[in-house]
Amino acid sequence: MKINVLLSPISVDELYFTGKTTVVIDILRATTTIISALGNGAKEIIPVATVEFAVKVSGGMFGGQTLLGGERNTKKIEGFALGNSPMEYSEDIISGKSIILYTTNGTKAIVKAKFSGELFICAFSNISALAEHLVKLNKDVEILCAGRLNNFSMEDTVCAGKLINEIVKLNNDTILTDSAIASVSLNKSFGKSLLKMLKETEHGKLLIENGYEEDLKFCSKLNTTDSIPYFTGNILKLITNNKDISSSEHEN
Amino acid sequence: MKINVLLSPISVDELYFTGKTTVVIDILRATTTIISALGNGAKEIIPVATVEFAVKVSGGMFGGQTLLGGERNTKKIEGFALGNSPMEYSEDIISGKSIILYTTNGTKAIVKAKFSGELFICAFSNISALAEHLVKLNKDVEILCAGRLNNFSMEDTVCAGKLINEIVKLNNDTILTDSAIASVSLNKSFGKSLLKMLKETEHGKLLIENGYEEDLKFCSKLNTTDSIPYFTGNILKLITNNKDISSSEHEN
C-alpha cells in the first residue's frame, strides 16, 4: 500500500487521478463542513468548481429542497443560503436537503479529482474511521491537500500526516513517498495541539480576522464522527455501513 | 524581512516574481552544479527552459568557448558536452567557458523566476554565504524549490529550511510563512545528516540507480564555498566581492 501526498491540486492535472483512490483534505473549512453537513442529515452535497456552475445547477433543482452554500475569500457569497462555516450546517437547517457547495480551494480540489476510482473526504473529525476504511480497501492512496490558492497549507498537510499515521498503525506494509514522509514529520511537529496549530496558520489567522474563530475550534476536533463522505456521480454522500461502494464487496 | 517558500514552481506564474528577491534551490543537481561550475572558473552559465532553446542559443555562440550541459531524466542529453553532474564541471574543462545549461527542474525554475529584482542560486554548498548576503540586502525573500516534476522535493525543502535558519540567526526580525515554517521543521527532522537524507529521497534513489551515487556525496557537502551565483541579463554569474549587483551599493 503506497501513500502519496499532493501538497496542492496544481501539481497534477485531472487525468492524474483516473482510477486512483483519492482522499481530499481541506481542513479550513470545506471538508470539515462536508463531513459535518452529511453527518447532520443532508441528503447529498454537490461540490462545484465555479460560482456560476453552482447557480446553474441550482436552477435545475427543486426549490426548498436545495440550498446553495459556500464562500469566496472566506465570506458567504451574495444570494447563497449558507456560507462555509461547518456550524451553519445544523440538522434543523440542512436535514434531507441537497446542498450545492462552492469554496475557494476545497470543492475545486474535489472536482479536479473527479476521475478517481474512489474519492473520499477527510478532516480531523473522521481520520480514524477513514484510516480503517482505507486499510480495508488496501489500495494505493493519493492524499490531495486542497492547499490555499495553489500553495502549501500547513493544516491540510498536518491532517494528511495524521491520517497516514493511523493507516501505518493498522498496516505495517506501507510505502511512503517523500511528501508523505514530510507530512508525517509535520504532524509530529505541529499536530499535538490542533487548535493552537490552526490559530497560527496563515488561513487560521485570516479566519480569526474575519470573525470565524469558533470555526477553528470546530475544525480542530479529532475523531468526532465515523462519517465518511465519498464522491459518486458528481455527488458526495456518506458511506452507509461501508456498503455503499463497490469495493466494499471485497472487504473481509 | 518576510520569507516565503514555494515548494514547487508550478504554484505561481512568471509575473509573481516581478521585482522580488528570489532564491532558487535544486540540490539534485542543477544549483549544486551551477555553484560548482562558476566557482571553478566558468565565465557564465546560461540557464534555459528547453533543450531546443539550448541548441538554438549555442548556434549563435563561438564554438570552443561554449559548452552545452544538462540532463533529461537524470541522463546526459545526446550531443551535449556535459551532463548535470557537478563533478563534470572541473576547472580544466570549464574554466573561461560559457555554459548553456538545461535540466529537468532546476533551470526551468530559474527561467520562470527571471522577472525577479534579484535572483540568487542556492545549494547546501553556499548556504552560509548566501544567508549573510540576504541579511545585508534586508529584503523579503522568496525561496523557490525547483521540486521534481511539479511536485514536492524533500532535499530542496530541507535546504530552504537550513537557509532560513541561517538567516534567522543573523536577523531576529524575520517573518515566516507557513511553508517557511514547515521547511524549517523539515530541516530540523531530516537535515542533520544530509547524505543520509539525500540517499533516502525519491530523487536520490533514482540517481543511485543510474550510477550517480558520488553526486549525492558532492551535493550533500555544507558550506564549502562563498560563491553566490546571481542572474542578470539572462545569464548566471558570480557576485564578486559583493559588488556586482546594484543593491550592494546600499550595503553597510
Short mmCIF file of N, CA and C in Angstrom, two decimals, chain A residues 2 4 6 11-12 16 177-179, chain B residues 6-10 25-29 71 73-74 104-106 108-109 144-157 200-207 209-210:
data_model
loop_
_atom_site.label_atom_id
_atom_site.label_comp_id
_atom_site.label_asym_id
_atom_site.label_seq_id
_atom_site.Cartn_x
_atom_site.Cartn_y
_atom_site.Cartn_z
N LYS A 2 0.88 1.94 -1.14
CA LYS A 2 1.72 3.13 -1.28
C LYS A 2 0.88 4.39 -1.02
N ASN A 4 0.85 8.57 -1.26
CA ASN A 4 1.46 9.81 -1.74
C ASN A 4 0.62 10.99 -1.27
N LEU A 6 -0.26 14.95 -2.29
CA LEU A 6 -0.14 16.10 -3.19
C LEU A 6 -0.39 17.34 -2.33
N SER A 11 -0.30 20.67 -8.73
CA SER A 11 0.83 19.82 -9.15
C SER A 11 0.49 18.82 -10.24
N VAL A 12 -0.78 18.49 -10.37
CA VAL A 12 -1.18 17.45 -11.33
C VAL A 12 -2.42 17.90 -12.11
N TYR A 16 -4.60 12.70 -13.94
CA TYR A 16 -3.70 12.04 -12.99
C TYR A 16 -4.47 11.12 -12.05
N THR A 177 5.86 8.09 0.02
CA THR A 177 6.68 8.96 -0.83
C THR A 177 7.28 10.08 0.03
N ASP A 178 8.17 10.87 -0.58
CA ASP A 178 8.80 11.98 0.15
C ASP A 178 7.77 12.92 0.77
N SER A 179 6.75 13.26 0.00
CA SER A 179 5.75 14.20 0.53
C SER A 179 4.95 13.57 1.66
N LEU B 6 8.30 28.58 -1.86
CA LEU B 6 7.44 27.96 -2.87
C LEU B 6 7.96 26.53 -3.04
N LEU B 7 7.12 25.56 -2.71
CA LEU B 7 7.59 24.17 -2.71
C LEU B 7 7.73 23.60 -4.11
N SER B 8 7.19 24.31 -5.09
CA SER B 8 7.31 23.91 -6.49
C SER B 8 7.04 25.13 -7.36
N PRO B 9 7.70 25.23 -8.52
CA PRO B 9 7.48 26.41 -9.38
C PRO B 9 6.06 26.48 -9.94
N ILE B 10 5.35 25.36 -9.94
CA ILE B 10 4.02 25.33 -10.56
C ILE B 10 2.99 26.18 -9.80
N ILE B 25 16.54 26.88 -5.55
CA ILE B 25 17.24 25.70 -5.00
C ILE B 25 16.88 24.46 -5.81
N ASP B 26 17.88 23.77 -6.31
CA ASP B 26 17.67 22.44 -6.90
C ASP B 26 18.89 21.59 -6.55
N ILE B 27 18.84 21.04 -5.34
CA ILE B 27 20.00 20.34 -4.76
C ILE B 27 20.52 19.24 -5.69
N LEU B 28 19.59 18.43 -6.23
CA LEU B 28 19.97 17.31 -7.11
C LEU B 28 19.54 17.62 -8.54
N ARG B 29 20.34 18.27 -9.35
CA ARG B 29 21.68 18.67 -9.04
C ARG B 29 21.99 20.06 -9.59
N GLU B 71 20.77 17.64 -18.43
CA GLU B 71 20.23 16.28 -18.41
C GLU B 71 18.74 16.28 -18.68
N ASN B 73 15.79 13.42 -17.54
CA ASN B 73 15.59 12.19 -16.75
C ASN B 73 16.91 11.66 -16.19
N THR B 74 17.65 12.54 -15.59
CA THR B 74 18.95 12.30 -14.92
C THR B 74 20.13 12.07 -15.89
N THR B 104 15.97 19.20 -16.04
CA THR B 104 14.53 18.92 -15.99
C THR B 104 13.77 19.88 -15.08
N ASN B 105 14.35 20.20 -13.93
CA ASN B 105 13.62 21.05 -12.98
C ASN B 105 14.32 22.37 -12.70
N GLY B 106 15.62 22.32 -12.46
CA GLY B 106 16.34 23.48 -11.94
C GLY B 106 16.39 24.68 -12.87
N LYS B 108 14.61 25.29 -15.46
CA LYS B 108 13.25 25.76 -15.73
C LYS B 108 12.77 26.69 -14.62
N ALA B 109 13.09 26.33 -13.37
CA ALA B 109 12.69 27.17 -12.23
C ALA B 109 13.37 28.53 -12.31
N LEU B 144 12.49 29.57 -3.94
CA LEU B 144 11.80 28.73 -4.92
C LEU B 144 12.48 27.37 -5.01
N CYS B 145 11.80 26.35 -4.50
CA CYS B 145 12.30 24.99 -4.63
C CYS B 145 11.96 24.50 -6.04
N ALA B 146 12.97 24.01 -6.75
CA ALA B 146 12.70 23.52 -8.11
C ALA B 146 11.78 22.31 -8.06
N GLY B 147 11.87 21.56 -6.96
CA GLY B 147 10.99 20.39 -6.82
C GLY B 147 11.28 19.34 -7.86
N ARG B 148 10.34 18.41 -8.00
CA ARG B 148 10.54 17.35 -9.00
C ARG B 148 9.28 17.16 -9.79
N LEU B 149 9.33 17.53 -11.07
CA LEU B 149 8.18 17.36 -11.96
C LEU B 149 6.93 17.97 -11.34
N ASN B 150 7.06 19.21 -10.90
CA ASN B 150 5.98 20.00 -10.31
C ASN B 150 5.58 19.57 -8.90
N ASN B 151 6.28 18.61 -8.35
CA ASN B 151 5.92 18.13 -7.02
C ASN B 151 6.99 18.48 -5.99
N PHE B 152 6.64 18.21 -4.76
CA PHE B 152 7.49 18.41 -3.60
C PHE B 152 8.82 17.66 -3.72
N SER B 153 9.88 18.30 -3.28
CA SER B 153 11.17 17.64 -3.20
C SER B 153 11.71 17.83 -1.78
N MET B 154 11.96 16.72 -1.11
CA MET B 154 12.44 16.79 0.28
C MET B 154 13.75 17.55 0.37
N GLU B 155 14.69 17.24 -0.53
CA GLU B 155 16.03 17.83 -0.41
C GLU B 155 16.02 19.34 -0.63
N ASP B 156 15.22 19.81 -1.57
CA ASP B 156 15.15 21.26 -1.81
C ASP B 156 14.50 21.97 -0.60
N THR B 157 13.49 21.33 -0.03
CA THR B 157 12.78 21.93 1.09
C THR B 157 13.66 21.97 2.34
N GLU B 200 17.90 8.77 0.92
CA GLU B 200 16.55 8.24 1.18
C GLU B 200 15.45 8.95 0.39
N THR B 201 15.81 10.04 -0.33
CA THR B 201 14.77 10.72 -1.11
C THR B 201 14.51 9.95 -2.41
N GLU B 202 13.34 10.22 -2.98
CA GLU B 202 12.98 9.57 -4.25
C GLU B 202 14.00 9.89 -5.33
N HIS B 203 14.38 11.18 -5.42
CA HIS B 203 15.32 11.60 -6.44
C HIS B 203 16.70 11.00 -6.19
N GLY B 204 17.09 10.96 -4.93
CA GLY B 204 18.38 10.38 -4.57
C GLY B 204 18.46 8.91 -4.97
N LYS B 205 17.39 8.19 -4.68
CA LYS B 205 17.36 6.76 -5.04
C LYS B 205 17.47 6.57 -6.55
N LEU B 206 16.79 7.43 -7.30
CA LEU B 206 16.83 7.35 -8.76
C LEU B 206 18.25 7.61 -9.28
N LEU B 207 18.92 8.59 -8.68
CA LEU B 207 20.29 8.89 -9.11
C LEU B 207 21.23 7.73 -8.79
N GLU B 209 20.38 4.59 -8.61
CA GLU B 209 20.05 3.55 -9.61
C GLU B 209 20.76 3.82 -10.94
N ASN B 210 20.90 5.10 -11.28
CA ASN B 210 21.51 5.45 -12.56
C ASN B 210 23.02 5.67 -12.47
#
